């Protein structure tokens, strides 16, 4: 059965471009042009993924996302935001609200398709979190709290290890500093998000040649490299 994708975009030419390319990849597209219609559609349809423009007439993309993520029946549907580059602060809010990914306009359809595929793959693989995770020559042993690269052990602090472990759960997914603080430190409220930068810097230094695994997403946060994803 074809995966259904709800596309919420008020700019008709962009909506058509997205629809055309998703159709060509074998997805079933449900196009809507505003947030209200998106929410009405979600009462009847359960898509496998939502592509959501931020700037919409009426209920905007962030509010639509908030409503979806507060609904127990809908909250697990992955969301990819479409945004303009200048909307960095909105991107952060969107990710905090539970959106899974974002693509900045103007985008190439190839990139959007790659993100859709990567996200659907991540969702289906997410269920199995291995104790021993191997990423090429980098090995993270989450039971023994050990990391090695090309067979050589890397000594990390607990915070550094926890950040690496957390990011590696979902390669390719961007996390904001706040999200990392929330997940890595139980008493996150005492940690300022800039502390994440300090730990990441330390982590990268120790990872040395494997430092590329921890990627900075300028203005937004960090992610673990998804080596299976297409280059951008
Ligand atoms: Ca728009």
mmCIF file of C-alpha atoms and ligand atoms in Angstrom:
data_model
loop_
_atom_site.group_PDB
_atom_site.id
_atom_site.type_symbol
_atom_site.label_atom_id
_atom_site.label_comp_id
_atom_site.label_asym_id
_atom_site.label_seq_id
_atom_site.Cartn_x
_atom_site.Cartn_y
_atom_site.Cartn_z
ATOM 1 C CA UNK A 1 0.000 0.000 0.000
ATOM 2 C CA UNK A 2 1.215 3.495 -0.810
ATOM 3 C CA UNK A 3 2.291 5.689 2.105
ATOM 4 C CA UNK A 4 -0.027 8.684 2.403
ATOM 5 C CA UNK A 5 1.594 12.088 2.797
ATOM 6 C CA UNK A 6 -0.386 15.152 3.811
ATOM 7 C CA UNK A 7 1.099 18.250 2.179
ATOM 8 C CA UNK A 8 0.063 21.546 3.798
ATOM 9 C CA UNK A 9 1.241 24.422 1.623
ATOM 10 C CA UNK A 10 -0.639 27.524 0.508
ATOM 11 C CA UNK A 11 1.699 28.421 -2.336
ATOM 12 C CA UNK A 12 0.165 26.473 -5.191
ATOM 13 C CA UNK A 13 3.292 26.155 -7.320
ATOM 14 C CA UNK A 14 5.308 24.768 -4.406
ATOM 15 C CA UNK A 15 2.449 22.437 -3.454
ATOM 16 C CA UNK A 16 2.302 21.150 -7.019
ATOM 17 C CA UNK A 17 6.044 20.674 -7.222
ATOM 18 C CA UNK A 18 6.039 18.694 -3.981
ATOM 19 C CA UNK A 19 3.019 16.656 -5.013
ATOM 20 C CA UNK A 20 4.445 15.842 -8.439
ATOM 21 C CA UNK A 21 7.729 14.634 -6.994
ATOM 22 C CA UNK A 22 6.169 12.601 -4.179
ATOM 23 C CA UNK A 23 3.748 10.967 -6.618
ATOM 24 C CA UNK A 24 6.644 10.036 -8.842
ATOM 25 C CA UNK A 25 8.300 8.296 -5.889
ATOM 26 C CA UNK A 26 5.160 6.254 -5.323
ATOM 27 C CA UNK A 27 3.619 8.180 -2.418
ATOM 28 C CA UNK A 28 -0.056 9.040 -2.216
ATOM 29 C CA UNK A 29 -0.322 12.799 -1.703
ATOM 30 C CA UNK A 30 -3.187 14.597 0.016
ATOM 31 C CA UNK A 31 -2.692 18.313 -0.755
ATOM 32 C CA UNK A 32 -4.334 20.960 1.447
ATOM 33 C CA UNK A 33 -3.746 24.692 1.476
ATOM 34 C CA UNK A 34 -4.239 25.783 5.091
ATOM 35 C CA UNK A 35 -3.960 24.596 8.688
ATOM 36 C CA UNK A 36 -7.716 24.322 9.326
ATOM 37 C CA UNK A 37 -8.205 21.986 6.371
ATOM 38 C CA UNK A 38 -5.150 20.000 7.461
ATOM 39 C CA UNK A 39 -6.706 19.412 10.890
ATOM 40 C CA UNK A 40 -10.089 18.521 9.364
ATOM 41 C CA UNK A 41 -8.399 16.086 7.004
ATOM 42 C CA UNK A 42 -6.587 14.460 9.920
ATOM 43 C CA UNK A 43 -9.931 13.601 11.495
ATOM 44 C CA UNK A 44 -10.599 11.269 8.553
ATOM 45 C CA UNK A 45 -7.176 10.323 7.253
ATOM 46 C CA UNK A 46 -4.122 8.900 8.976
ATOM 47 C CA UNK A 47 -1.148 9.844 6.790
ATOM 48 C CA UNK A 48 2.282 8.280 7.294
ATOM 49 C CA UNK A 49 3.908 11.703 7.237
ATOM 50 C CA UNK A 50 3.030 15.403 7.124
ATOM 51 C CA UNK A 51 4.861 18.096 5.162
ATOM 52 C CA UNK A 52 3.893 21.371 6.775
ATOM 53 C CA UNK A 53 4.591 24.887 5.583
ATOM 54 C CA UNK A 54 5.254 27.373 8.401
ATOM 55 C CA UNK A 55 3.653 30.470 6.886
ATOM 56 C CA UNK A 56 0.027 29.605 6.292
ATOM 57 C CA UNK A 57 -3.122 31.708 6.199
ATOM 58 C CA UNK A 58 -5.256 31.291 9.334
ATOM 59 C CA UNK A 59 -3.697 28.838 11.796
ATOM 60 C CA UNK A 60 0.010 28.944 10.991
ATOM 61 C CA UNK A 61 2.323 25.956 10.691
ATOM 62 C CA UNK A 62 3.615 26.121 14.275
ATOM 63 C CA UNK A 63 0.104 26.217 15.737
ATOM 64 C CA UNK A 64 -1.001 23.381 13.460
ATOM 65 C CA UNK A 65 2.014 21.383 14.644
ATOM 66 C CA UNK A 66 1.194 22.162 18.293
ATOM 67 C CA UNK A 67 -2.378 20.911 17.871
ATOM 68 C CA UNK A 68 -1.250 17.743 16.086
ATOM 69 C CA UNK A 69 1.393 16.964 18.717
ATOM 70 C CA UNK A 70 -1.123 17.422 21.548
ATOM 71 C CA UNK A 71 -3.535 14.915 20.017
ATOM 72 C CA UNK A 72 -2.772 11.365 21.223
ATOM 73 C CA UNK A 73 -4.135 9.912 17.982
ATOM 74 C CA UNK A 74 -1.987 12.127 15.772
ATOM 75 C CA UNK A 75 1.138 12.924 17.756
ATOM 76 C CA UNK A 76 3.185 10.049 16.351
ATOM 77 C CA UNK A 77 2.805 11.141 12.740
ATOM 78 C CA UNK A 78 6.191 12.532 11.688
ATOM 79 C CA UNK A 79 6.277 16.141 10.507
ATOM 80 C CA UNK A 80 8.693 17.857 8.136
ATOM 81 C CA UNK A 81 8.522 21.653 8.170
ATOM 82 C CA UNK A 82 8.961 23.810 5.099
ATOM 83 C CA UNK A 83 10.497 27.117 6.135
ATOM 84 C CA UNK A 84 12.375 30.102 4.857
ATOM 85 C CA UNK A 85 15.997 30.333 5.987
ATOM 86 C CA UNK A 86 15.262 33.515 7.901
ATOM 87 C CA UNK A 87 12.848 31.654 10.181
ATOM 88 C CA UNK A 88 15.573 30.057 12.309
ATOM 89 C CA UNK A 89 13.820 30.796 15.598
ATOM 90 C CA UNK A 90 10.645 29.222 14.212
ATOM 91 C CA UNK A 91 12.627 26.158 13.203
ATOM 92 C CA UNK A 92 13.779 25.789 16.814
ATOM 93 C CA UNK A 93 10.223 26.206 18.123
ATOM 94 C CA UNK A 94 8.980 23.679 15.565
ATOM 95 C CA UNK A 95 11.547 21.094 16.605
ATOM 96 C CA UNK A 96 10.739 21.683 20.288
ATOM 97 C CA UNK A 97 7.064 21.165 19.488
ATOM 98 C CA UNK A 98 7.954 17.746 18.158
ATOM 99 C CA UNK A 99 8.482 18.228 14.433
ATOM 100 C CA UNK A 100 11.004 15.696 13.175
ATOM 101 C CA UNK A 101 12.797 17.600 10.476
ATOM 102 C CA UNK A 102 12.686 20.708 8.301
ATOM 103 C CA UNK A 103 13.659 21.779 4.819
ATOM 104 C CA UNK A 104 14.426 25.395 4.003
ATOM 105 C CA UNK A 105 13.038 27.118 0.925
ATOM 106 C CA UNK A 106 14.029 27.271 -1.811
ATOM 107 C CA UNK A 107 14.698 23.537 -1.827
ATOM 108 C CA UNK A 108 15.376 21.000 -4.497
ATOM 109 C CA UNK A 109 12.738 18.266 -4.755
ATOM 110 C CA UNK A 110 15.594 15.755 -4.555
ATOM 111 C CA UNK A 111 16.481 16.963 -1.062
ATOM 112 C CA UNK A 112 12.895 16.896 0.124
ATOM 113 C CA UNK A 113 12.416 13.347 -1.178
ATOM 114 C CA UNK A 114 15.665 12.277 0.495
ATOM 115 C CA UNK A 115 14.445 13.723 3.810
ATOM 116 C CA UNK A 116 11.042 12.065 3.474
ATOM 117 C CA UNK A 117 12.649 8.705 2.806
ATOM 118 C CA UNK A 118 15.198 9.122 5.600
ATOM 119 C CA UNK A 119 12.481 10.067 8.069
ATOM 120 C CA UNK A 120 10.166 7.197 7.138
ATOM 121 C CA UNK A 121 13.120 4.832 7.389
ATOM 122 C CA UNK A 122 14.102 6.252 10.768
ATOM 123 C CA UNK A 123 10.567 5.862 12.060
ATOM 124 C CA UNK A 124 10.439 2.221 11.023
ATOM 125 C CA UNK A 125 13.871 1.461 12.466
ATOM 126 C CA UNK A 126 13.451 3.500 15.618
ATOM 127 C CA UNK A 127 11.783 0.674 17.480
ATOM 128 C CA UNK A 128 14.979 -1.344 17.663
ATOM 129 C CA UNK A 129 17.570 0.493 19.710
ATOM 130 C CA UNK A 130 20.626 -1.678 19.931
ATOM 131 C CA UNK A 131 22.884 -1.743 22.985
ATOM 132 C CA UNK A 132 25.858 -1.978 20.668
ATOM 133 C CA UNK A 133 25.694 0.573 17.867
ATOM 134 C CA UNK A 134 28.174 0.522 14.999
ATOM 135 C CA UNK A 135 28.610 3.429 12.637
ATOM 136 C CA UNK A 136 31.406 2.451 10.258
ATOM 137 C CA UNK A 137 34.447 2.371 12.578
ATOM 138 C CA UNK A 138 32.739 4.093 15.485
ATOM 139 C CA UNK A 139 31.277 1.762 18.105
ATOM 140 C CA UNK A 140 29.052 2.924 20.954
ATOM 141 C CA UNK A 141 28.443 0.357 23.679
ATOM 142 C CA UNK A 142 25.498 1.732 25.612
ATOM 143 C CA UNK A 143 25.570 -1.038 28.212
ATOM 144 C CA UNK A 144 29.222 -0.658 29.143
ATOM 145 C CA UNK A 145 29.292 3.092 28.469
ATOM 146 C CA UNK A 146 32.228 2.627 26.108
ATOM 147 C CA UNK A 147 33.099 4.222 22.817
ATOM 148 C CA UNK A 148 35.799 3.159 20.394
ATOM 149 C CA UNK A 149 37.007 4.218 16.985
ATOM 150 C CA UNK A 150 38.890 1.781 14.760
ATOM 151 C CA UNK A 151 39.214 -0.481 17.777
ATOM 152 C CA UNK A 152 40.828 2.199 19.958
ATOM 153 C CA UNK A 153 38.896 3.191 23.084
ATOM 154 C CA UNK A 154 37.864 6.827 23.506
ATOM 155 C CA UNK A 155 37.523 8.117 27.058
ATOM 156 C CA UNK A 156 34.530 10.412 27.442
ATOM 157 C CA UNK A 157 32.968 12.162 30.415
ATOM 158 C CA UNK A 158 29.495 10.982 31.348
ATOM 159 C CA UNK A 159 27.919 14.088 29.814
ATOM 160 C CA UNK A 160 29.840 13.683 26.582
ATOM 161 C CA UNK A 161 28.904 10.021 26.401
ATOM 162 C CA UNK A 162 25.253 10.771 27.101
ATOM 163 C CA UNK A 163 25.104 13.406 24.359
ATOM 164 C CA UNK A 164 26.710 11.050 21.848
ATOM 165 C CA UNK A 165 24.436 8.205 22.877
ATOM 166 C CA UNK A 166 21.337 10.384 22.630
ATOM 167 C CA UNK A 167 22.183 11.837 19.197
ATOM 168 C CA UNK A 168 23.077 8.402 17.814
ATOM 169 C CA UNK A 169 19.616 7.068 18.576
ATOM 170 C CA UNK A 170 18.310 8.847 15.487
ATOM 171 C CA UNK A 171 21.031 9.568 12.940
ATOM 172 C CA UNK A 172 20.132 12.486 10.708
ATOM 173 C CA UNK A 173 17.625 13.983 13.133
ATOM 174 C CA UNK A 174 18.363 17.503 14.325
ATOM 175 C CA UNK A 175 18.003 18.254 18.021
ATOM 176 C CA UNK A 176 17.971 21.710 19.553
ATOM 177 C CA UNK A 177 20.201 22.491 22.525
ATOM 178 C CA UNK A 178 17.142 22.536 24.779
ATOM 179 C CA UNK A 179 16.103 19.098 23.634
ATOM 180 C CA UNK A 180 19.594 17.777 24.329
ATOM 181 C CA UNK A 181 19.576 19.358 27.794
ATOM 182 C CA UNK A 182 16.161 17.832 28.530
ATOM 183 C CA UNK A 183 17.143 14.349 27.451
ATOM 184 C CA UNK A 184 20.701 14.183 28.717
ATOM 185 C CA UNK A 185 20.456 15.857 32.111
ATOM 186 C CA UNK A 186 17.685 14.816 34.454
ATOM 187 C CA UNK A 187 17.959 18.157 36.237
ATOM 188 C CA UNK A 188 18.127 19.970 32.931
ATOM 189 C CA UNK A 189 16.690 23.147 34.352
ATOM 190 C CA UNK A 190 20.024 23.922 35.985
ATOM 191 C CA UNK A 191 21.938 23.620 32.743
ATOM 192 C CA UNK A 192 22.111 26.479 30.296
ATOM 193 C CA UNK A 193 21.862 25.394 26.704
ATOM 194 C CA UNK A 194 25.228 26.921 25.818
ATOM 195 C CA UNK A 195 26.773 24.274 28.103
ATOM 196 C CA UNK A 196 25.815 21.808 25.386
ATOM 197 C CA UNK A 197 28.208 23.594 23.026
ATOM 198 C CA UNK A 198 31.029 23.196 25.539
ATOM 199 C CA UNK A 199 30.370 19.467 25.940
ATOM 200 C CA UNK A 200 30.064 18.986 22.183
ATOM 201 C CA UNK A 201 33.390 20.747 21.692
ATOM 202 C CA UNK A 202 34.994 18.405 24.225
ATOM 203 C CA UNK A 203 33.306 15.416 22.659
ATOM 204 C CA UNK A 204 34.519 16.278 19.164
ATOM 205 C CA UNK A 205 38.074 16.810 20.358
ATOM 206 C CA UNK A 206 38.150 13.361 21.908
ATOM 207 C CA UNK A 207 36.472 11.731 18.931
ATOM 208 C CA UNK A 208 39.304 13.220 16.846
ATOM 209 C CA UNK A 209 39.034 11.604 13.388
ATOM 210 C CA UNK A 210 35.486 10.502 14.158
ATOM 211 C CA UNK A 211 34.432 14.059 15.084
ATOM 212 C CA UNK A 212 32.490 14.332 11.808
ATOM 213 C CA UNK A 213 29.833 12.066 13.264
ATOM 214 C CA UNK A 214 28.617 14.949 15.399
ATOM 215 C CA UNK A 215 27.356 17.637 13.051
ATOM 216 C CA UNK A 216 26.496 21.236 13.850
ATOM 217 C CA UNK A 217 23.313 22.520 12.252
ATOM 218 C CA UNK A 218 23.965 26.249 12.161
ATOM 219 C CA UNK A 219 21.543 28.289 14.199
ATOM 220 C CA UNK A 220 19.484 25.245 15.174
ATOM 221 C CA UNK A 221 21.365 22.508 17.015
ATOM 222 C CA UNK A 222 23.179 19.236 16.482
ATOM 223 C CA UNK A 223 22.696 15.908 14.817
ATOM 224 C CA UNK A 224 24.445 12.585 14.423
ATOM 225 C CA UNK A 225 25.587 11.982 10.861
ATOM 226 C CA UNK A 226 23.282 9.797 8.815
ATOM 227 C CA UNK A 227 25.700 8.096 6.467
ATOM 228 C CA UNK A 228 22.887 6.461 4.506
ATOM 229 C CA UNK A 229 21.295 9.784 3.599
ATOM 230 C CA UNK A 230 21.957 11.514 0.262
ATOM 231 C CA UNK A 231 24.457 14.337 0.154
ATOM 232 C CA UNK A 232 23.081 17.816 0.050
HETATM 233 CA CA1 LIG B 1 3.301 29.669 2.845
#
